[in-house]
mmCIF file of C-alpha atoms in Angstrom:
data_model
loop_
_atom_site.group_PDB
_atom_site.id
_atom_site.type_symbol
_atom_site.label_atom_id
_atom_site.label_comp_id
_atom_site.label_asym_id
_atom_site.label_seq_id
_atom_site.Cartn_x
_atom_site.Cartn_y
_atom_site.Cartn_z
ATOM 1 C CA MET A 276 -29.166 5.347 198.144
ATOM 2 C CA ALA A 277 -32.086 6.481 196.114
ATOM 3 C CA ASP A 278 -29.799 7.990 193.539
ATOM 4 C CA TYR A 279 -27.855 4.792 193.299
ATOM 5 C CA VAL A 280 -31.026 2.828 192.801
ATOM 6 C CA ASN A 281 -32.225 5.203 190.153
ATOM 7 C CA LYS A 282 -28.879 5.022 188.448
ATOM 8 C CA GLN A 283 -29.019 1.251 188.425
ATOM 9 C CA VAL A 284 -32.551 1.309 187.058
ATOM 10 C CA ILE A 285 -31.547 3.693 184.336
ATOM 11 C CA GLU A 286 -28.573 1.514 183.367
ATOM 12 C CA LEU A 287 -30.791 -1.526 183.425
ATOM 13 C CA ASN A 288 -33.303 0.190 181.176
ATOM 14 C CA ASN A 289 -30.548 1.220 178.844
ATOM 15 C CA ILE A 290 -29.289 -2.361 178.727
ATOM 16 C CA ASN A 291 -32.762 -3.660 178.022
ATOM 17 C CA GLU A 292 -33.333 -1.066 175.317
ATOM 18 C CA GLU A 293 -30.014 -1.892 173.743
ATOM 19 C CA ASN A 294 -30.818 -5.597 173.837
ATOM 20 C CA GLN A 295 -34.204 -4.872 172.335
ATOM 21 C CA ASN A 296 -32.622 -2.831 169.574
ATOM 22 C CA LYS A 297 -30.166 -5.644 168.855
ATOM 23 C CA ALA A 298 -33.000 -8.119 168.707
ATOM 24 C CA THR A 299 -34.893 -5.837 166.381
ATOM 25 C CA ARG A 300 -31.895 -5.392 164.133
ATOM 26 C CA SER A 301 -31.339 -9.154 164.171
ATOM 27 C CA VAL A 302 -34.930 -9.788 163.146
ATOM 28 C CA LYS A 303 -34.681 -7.192 160.371
ATOM 29 C CA THR A 304 -31.456 -8.733 159.162
ATOM 30 C CA GLU A 305 -32.973 -12.192 159.092
ATOM 31 C CA THR A 306 -36.048 -10.838 157.344
ATOM 32 C CA HIS A 307 -33.881 -9.094 154.721
ATOM 33 C CA ARG A 308 -31.909 -12.278 154.200
ATOM 34 C CA SER A 309 -35.104 -14.274 153.853
ATOM 35 C CA ASP A 310 -36.454 -11.802 151.256
ATOM 36 C CA GLY A 311 -33.191 -12.061 149.290
ATOM 37 C CA ARG A 312 -33.356 -15.851 149.220
ATOM 38 C CA THR A 313 -36.993 -15.694 148.066
ATOM 39 C CA ARG A 314 -36.083 -13.403 145.188
ATOM 40 C CA LEU A 315 -33.239 -15.704 144.220
ATOM 41 C CA TYR A 316 -35.608 -18.707 144.253
ATOM 42 C CA ARG A 317 -38.095 -16.808 142.149
ATOM 43 C CA LEU A 318 -35.380 -15.701 139.698
ATOM 44 C CA ALA A 319 -34.114 -19.267 139.424
ATOM 45 C CA ALA A 320 -37.656 -20.512 138.809
ATOM 46 C CA VAL A 321 -38.198 -17.902 136.113
ATOM 47 C CA CYS A 322 -34.918 -18.761 134.461
ATOM 48 C CA LEU A 323 -35.786 -22.457 134.568
ATOM 49 C CA GLY A 324 -39.155 -21.719 132.996
ATOM 50 C CA VAL A 325 -37.533 -19.627 130.294
ATOM 51 C CA LEU A 326 -35.052 -22.415 129.592
ATOM 52 C CA CYS A 327 -37.860 -24.941 129.345
ATOM 53 C CA LEU A 328 -39.724 -22.646 126.972
ATOM 54 C CA LEU A 329 -36.612 -22.200 124.850
ATOM 55 C CA GLN A 330 -36.122 -25.953 124.749
ATOM 56 C CA VAL A 331 -39.706 -26.439 123.588
ATOM 57 C CA ILE A 332 -39.252 -23.762 120.904
ATOM 58 C CA LEU A 333 -35.964 -25.373 119.831
ATOM 59 C CA ASN A 334 -37.575 -28.803 119.586
ATOM 60 C CA ILE A 335 -40.439 -27.424 117.517
ATOM 61 C CA SER A 336 -37.996 -25.542 115.275
ATOM 62 C CA LEU A 337 -35.897 -28.667 114.743
ATOM 63 C CA ARG A 338 -38.975 -30.726 113.897
ATOM 64 C CA LEU A 339 -40.139 -28.098 111.427
ATOM 65 C CA ALA A 340 -36.664 -27.916 109.923
ATOM 66 C CA PHE A 341 -36.499 -31.686 109.400
ATOM 67 C CA TYR A 342 -40.047 -31.700 108.026
ATOM 68 C CA ASN A 343 -39.304 -28.906 105.591
ATOM 69 C CA ARG A 344 -36.077 -30.603 104.615
ATOM 70 C CA GLY A 345 -38.041 -33.733 103.788
ATOM 71 C CA ASN A 346 -40.486 -31.714 101.696
ATOM 72 C CA VAL A 347 -37.613 -30.010 99.900
ATOM 73 C CA THR A 348 -36.095 -33.415 99.074
ATOM 74 C CA VAL A 349 -39.407 -34.642 97.681
ATOM 75 C CA GLU A 350 -39.870 -31.473 95.668
ATOM 76 C CA LYS A 351 -36.287 -31.737 94.422
ATOM 77 C CA ASP A 352 -36.910 -35.308 93.257
ATOM 78 C CA LEU A 353 -40.121 -34.247 91.493
ATOM 79 C CA LEU A 354 -38.338 -31.362 89.806
ATOM 80 C CA GLN A 355 -35.496 -33.662 88.723
ATOM 81 C CA THR A 356 -37.986 -36.116 87.232
ATOM 82 C CA SER A 357 -39.773 -33.305 85.394
ATOM 83 C CA TYR A 358 -36.435 -31.976 84.146
ATOM 84 C CA ASN A 359 -35.415 -35.404 82.852
ATOM 85 C CA THR A 360 -38.763 -35.807 81.093
ATOM 86 C CA LEU A 361 -38.529 -32.359 79.507
ATOM 87 C CA THR A 362 -34.935 -33.030 78.450
ATOM 88 C CA LYS A 363 -35.996 -36.261 76.748
ATOM 89 C CA GLU A 364 -38.902 -34.515 74.999
ATOM 90 C CA ARG A 365 -36.565 -31.707 73.950
ATOM 91 C CA ASP A 366 -34.122 -34.210 72.445
ATOM 92 C CA GLN A 367 -36.979 -35.927 70.593
ATOM 93 C CA LEU A 368 -38.197 -32.578 69.284
ATOM 94 C CA GLN A 369 -34.643 -31.693 68.231
ATOM 95 C CA THR A 370 -34.372 -34.970 66.330
ATOM 96 C CA SER A 371 -37.735 -34.364 64.645
ATOM 97 C CA TYR A 372 -36.668 -30.812 63.840
ATOM 98 C CA ASN A 373 -33.430 -32.022 62.263
ATOM 99 C CA ILE A 374 -35.326 -34.559 60.137
ATOM 100 C CA LEU A 375 -37.884 -31.959 59.051
ATOM 101 C CA THR A 376 -35.096 -29.483 58.304
ATOM 102 C CA LYS A 377 -33.349 -32.052 56.122
ATOM 103 C CA GLU A 378 -36.609 -32.848 54.312
ATOM 104 C CA ARG A 379 -37.308 -29.147 53.893
ATOM 105 C CA ASP A 380 -33.854 -28.557 52.406
ATOM 106 C CA GLN A 381 -34.353 -31.495 50.053
ATOM 107 C CA LEU A 382 -37.738 -30.184 48.957
ATOM 108 C CA GLN A 383 -36.236 -26.716 48.544
ATOM 109 C CA LYS A 384 -33.501 -28.148 46.332
ATOM 110 C CA GLU A 385 -36.022 -30.094 44.248
ATOM 111 C CA ARG A 386 -38.186 -27.001 43.914
ATOM 112 C CA ASP A 387 -35.172 -24.923 42.847
ATOM 113 C CA ASP A 388 -34.251 -27.561 40.265
ATOM 114 C CA VAL A 389 -37.794 -27.578 38.906
ATOM 115 C CA MET A 390 -37.880 -23.784 38.810
ATOM 116 C CA THR A 391 -34.537 -23.730 37.003
ATOM 117 C CA LYS A 392 -35.775 -26.187 34.407
ATOM 118 C CA PHE A 393 -39.005 -24.277 34.083
ATOM 119 C CA SER A 394 -37.084 -21.030 33.626
ATOM 120 C CA ASN A 395 -34.951 -22.675 30.942
ATOM 121 C CA LEU A 396 -38.035 -23.926 29.167
ATOM 122 C CA LYS A 397 -39.521 -20.446 29.172
ATOM 123 C CA GLN A 398 -36.534 -19.160 27.239
ATOM 124 C CA THR A 399 -36.937 -18.713 23.517
ATOM 125 C CA CYS A 400 -35.322 -21.556 21.632
ATOM 126 C CA PRO A 401 -32.528 -20.620 19.225
ATOM 127 C CA GLU A 402 -33.468 -20.706 15.557
ATOM 128 C CA GLY A 403 -33.744 -24.278 14.298
ATOM 129 C CA TRP A 404 -34.228 -25.798 17.781
ATOM 130 C CA GLN A 405 -37.416 -27.481 18.955
ATOM 131 C CA ILE A 406 -38.421 -28.589 22.449
ATOM 132 C CA LYS A 407 -39.525 -32.120 23.180
ATOM 133 C CA LEU A 408 -41.549 -32.776 26.330
ATOM 134 C CA GLY A 409 -39.746 -30.032 28.198
ATOM 135 C CA SER A 410 -36.599 -32.102 28.810
ATOM 136 C CA SER A 411 -34.419 -31.723 25.701
ATOM 137 C CA TRP A 412 -33.782 -29.293 22.884
ATOM 138 C CA TYR A 413 -33.411 -30.678 19.369
ATOM 139 C CA PHE A 414 -31.763 -29.063 16.369
ATOM 140 C CA LEU A 415 -32.413 -30.238 12.808
ATOM 141 C CA SER A 416 -29.837 -29.044 10.292
ATOM 142 C CA THR A 417 -30.772 -27.387 7.015
ATOM 143 C CA GLU A 418 -27.691 -28.696 5.217
ATOM 144 C CA THR A 419 -25.955 -32.051 4.896
ATOM 145 C CA LYS A 420 -22.563 -33.200 6.159
ATOM 146 C CA THR A 421 -20.689 -36.400 6.955
ATOM 147 C CA TRP A 422 -21.365 -38.071 10.311
ATOM 148 C CA LYS A 423 -18.120 -36.745 11.812
ATOM 149 C CA GLU A 424 -18.714 -33.189 10.529
ATOM 150 C CA SER A 425 -22.284 -33.334 11.789
ATOM 151 C CA ARG A 426 -21.159 -34.270 15.263
ATOM 152 C CA GLN A 427 -18.603 -31.460 15.282
ATOM 153 C CA ASP A 428 -21.402 -29.016 14.515
ATOM 154 C CA CYS A 429 -23.466 -30.325 17.453
ATOM 155 C CA LEU A 430 -20.499 -30.036 19.804
ATOM 156 C CA LYS A 431 -19.992 -26.407 18.773
ATOM 157 C CA ARG A 432 -23.618 -25.776 19.747
ATOM 158 C CA GLY A 433 -23.025 -27.200 23.236
ATOM 159 C CA ALA A 434 -24.870 -30.401 22.331
ATOM 160 C CA ASP A 435 -24.216 -33.754 20.625
ATOM 161 C CA LEU A 436 -25.851 -36.007 18.076
ATOM 162 C CA VAL A 437 -29.175 -37.250 19.409
ATOM 163 C CA ILE A 438 -29.375 -40.276 21.713
ATOM 164 C CA ILE A 439 -32.740 -42.052 21.480
ATOM 165 C CA ASN A 440 -34.024 -43.554 24.742
ATOM 166 C CA SER A 441 -37.744 -44.224 24.248
ATOM 167 C CA ASP A 442 -40.564 -44.939 21.812
ATOM 168 C CA LEU A 443 -41.908 -41.463 22.413
ATOM 169 C CA GLU A 444 -38.613 -39.854 21.457
ATOM 170 C CA GLN A 445 -38.290 -42.041 18.350
ATOM 171 C CA GLU A 446 -41.797 -41.132 17.200
ATOM 172 C CA PHE A 447 -41.087 -37.459 17.857
ATOM 173 C CA LEU A 448 -37.979 -37.551 15.640
ATOM 174 C CA LEU A 449 -39.927 -39.229 12.840
ATOM 175 C CA SER A 450 -41.928 -36.017 12.530
ATOM 176 C CA PHE A 451 -38.805 -34.311 11.105
ATOM 177 C CA ASN A 452 -39.187 -36.501 8.011
ATOM 178 C CA LYS A 453 -35.508 -36.304 7.061
ATOM 179 C CA ARG A 454 -32.696 -38.744 6.465
ATOM 180 C CA ALA A 455 -30.543 -37.533 9.354
ATOM 181 C CA TRP A 456 -27.581 -38.748 11.353
ATOM 182 C CA ILE A 457 -28.119 -39.832 14.968
ATOM 183 C CA GLY A 458 -25.459 -40.412 17.623
ATOM 184 C CA LEU A 459 -24.979 -44.164 17.133
ATOM 185 C CA THR A 460 -21.892 -45.875 15.647
ATOM 186 C CA ASP A 461 -19.815 -49.076 15.667
ATOM 187 C CA SER A 462 -16.733 -47.419 14.200
ATOM 188 C CA VAL A 463 -14.546 -48.491 17.154
ATOM 189 C CA THR A 464 -15.498 -52.186 17.209
ATOM 190 C CA GLU A 465 -17.451 -53.695 14.331
ATOM 191 C CA GLY A 466 -20.846 -54.913 15.485
ATOM 192 C CA THR A 467 -20.621 -53.190 18.881
ATOM 193 C CA TRP A 468 -22.972 -50.220 18.646
ATOM 194 C CA LYS A 469 -22.435 -47.377 21.057
ATOM 195 C CA TRP A 470 -23.959 -43.960 21.547
ATOM 196 C CA VAL A 471 -21.811 -40.842 21.417
ATOM 197 C CA ASP A 472 -21.736 -40.676 25.262
ATOM 198 C CA GLY A 473 -20.046 -44.106 25.358
ATOM 199 C CA THR A 474 -23.043 -46.128 26.529
ATOM 200 C CA PRO A 475 -23.720 -49.362 24.603
ATOM 201 C CA LEU A 476 -26.917 -49.864 22.623
ATOM 202 C CA THR A 477 -29.221 -52.168 24.522
ATOM 203 C CA THR A 478 -32.925 -51.447 24.234
ATOM 204 C CA PRO A 479 -34.927 -49.935 22.768
ATOM 205 C CA SER A 480 -33.621 -50.236 19.207
ATOM 206 C CA TYR A 481 -35.438 -49.321 16.024
ATOM 207 C CA TRP A 482 -33.582 -51.045 13.171
ATOM 208 C CA TYR A 483 -35.346 -51.363 9.872
ATOM 209 C CA SER A 484 -35.863 -54.916 8.625
ATOM 210 C CA GLN A 485 -32.565 -56.641 7.676
ATOM 211 C CA GLN A 486 -30.547 -53.802 9.290
ATOM 212 C CA PRO A 487 -27.782 -53.310 10.218
ATOM 213 C CA ASP A 488 -26.122 -55.067 7.285
ATOM 214 C CA ASN A 489 -22.768 -53.237 7.078
ATOM 215 C CA GLY A 490 -23.266 -52.492 3.367
ATOM 216 C CA ARG A 491 -23.771 -56.079 2.344
ATOM 217 C CA ASP A 492 -26.253 -55.115 -0.401
ATOM 218 C CA ASN A 493 -24.368 -51.976 -1.515
ATOM 219 C CA PRO A 494 -20.622 -52.400 -0.870
ATOM 220 C CA LYS A 495 -19.361 -49.519 -3.028
ATOM 221 C CA TYR A 496 -19.172 -47.122 -0.023
ATOM 222 C CA GLY A 497 -17.312 -49.560 2.211
ATOM 223 C CA GLU A 498 -18.325 -50.428 5.739
ATOM 224 C CA GLU A 499 -21.432 -48.828 7.199
ATOM 225 C CA ASP A 500 -20.472 -47.777 10.708
ATOM 226 C CA CYS A 501 -22.861 -44.847 11.323
ATOM 227 C CA VAL A 502 -26.634 -44.766 11.777
ATOM 228 C CA GLU A 503 -29.148 -42.583 10.002
ATOM 229 C CA LEU A 504 -32.818 -42.055 10.768
ATOM 230 C CA ASN A 505 -34.371 -42.824 7.370
ATOM 231 C CA THR A 506 -37.801 -41.308 7.808
ATOM 232 C CA GLU A 507 -38.209 -40.577 4.131
ATOM 233 C CA SER A 508 -38.548 -44.205 3.105
ATOM 234 C CA TRP A 509 -39.290 -46.336 6.164
ATOM 235 C CA LEU A 510 -42.253 -45.554 8.328
ATOM 236 C CA PRO A 511 -43.453 -45.833 10.933
ATOM 237 C CA VAL A 512 -41.071 -46.486 13.899
ATOM 238 C CA LYS A 513 -38.535 -48.984 12.560
ATOM 239 C CA ALA A 514 -36.397 -46.491 10.682
ATOM 240 C CA TRP A 515 -32.718 -46.998 11.660
ATOM 241 C CA ASN A 516 -30.260 -47.809 8.927
ATOM 242 C CA ASP A 517 -26.495 -48.258 9.096
ATOM 243 C CA GLN A 518 -24.718 -46.208 6.469
ATOM 244 C CA SER A 519 -21.244 -45.146 5.419
ATOM 245 C CA CYS A 520 -20.067 -42.362 7.725
ATOM 246 C CA LEU A 521 -18.667 -40.520 4.684
ATOM 247 C CA LEU A 522 -22.067 -39.853 3.122
ATOM 248 C CA ASN A 523 -23.696 -36.467 3.557
ATOM 249 C CA ARG A 524 -26.897 -36.409 5.548
ATOM 250 C CA TYR A 525 -28.868 -33.959 7.631
ATOM 251 C CA TRP A 526 -28.264 -34.339 11.356
ATOM 252 C CA ILE A 527 -30.118 -33.957 14.645
ATOM 253 C CA CYS A 528 -28.465 -32.439 17.711
ATOM 254 C CA GLU A 529 -29.795 -32.907 21.259
ATOM 255 C CA LYS A 530 -29.188 -30.655 24.262
ATOM 256 C CA VAL A 531 -30.512 -31.956 27.578
ATOM 257 C CA VAL A 532 -31.753 -29.207 29.959
#
């Protein structure tokens, strides 16, 4: 009986111990589960915080991006305005440069022309030539010929019979003190006086008194269609006389330089 009782006690103790162990394991399991849920909650909270932080950073970045974009647009507009202004100033400078270049070229050409004339004037005149005011060379012959022969001589010298254009030139030619042919004739049309270059006589003219008379007072030589500078008899300036082209006279050639 005692053994039976002891056996029952032992079994009962075993059952109680087993139940206690089960309860312990159950508590541990619940505790482990509770710890796992807590970690999950914490992880979720951390992730939510990180997401919020990222959203804040993204918002700030977007604001900065839009702000910088606005600044870039303003700077772009300022640069475009400056570029347009500089382009306009460049075009104005180019126009001024072109004008100055044209003026410079013109001045260069005028200078070259003056230097050429000056160089020509520095040359020694051929024998028998004289220079008048640095613009023309004059040749006074030492023999006499008809008006036509005289002109042929001038043409061979690269010149022509003198054309008188001013008081100063007329007075200069008077200093030669010769009865000499000049380049004036009305041989084509009577009474229409023309210079050897084809231009008509207008002004100035230096006819002696009662001239031209076409040989009215001395008709033995026929018509008087050529003009001589009669400085031997008629001074001072009024010294032109129409004369027969067949008479022999000295002559004056002119070469314009």
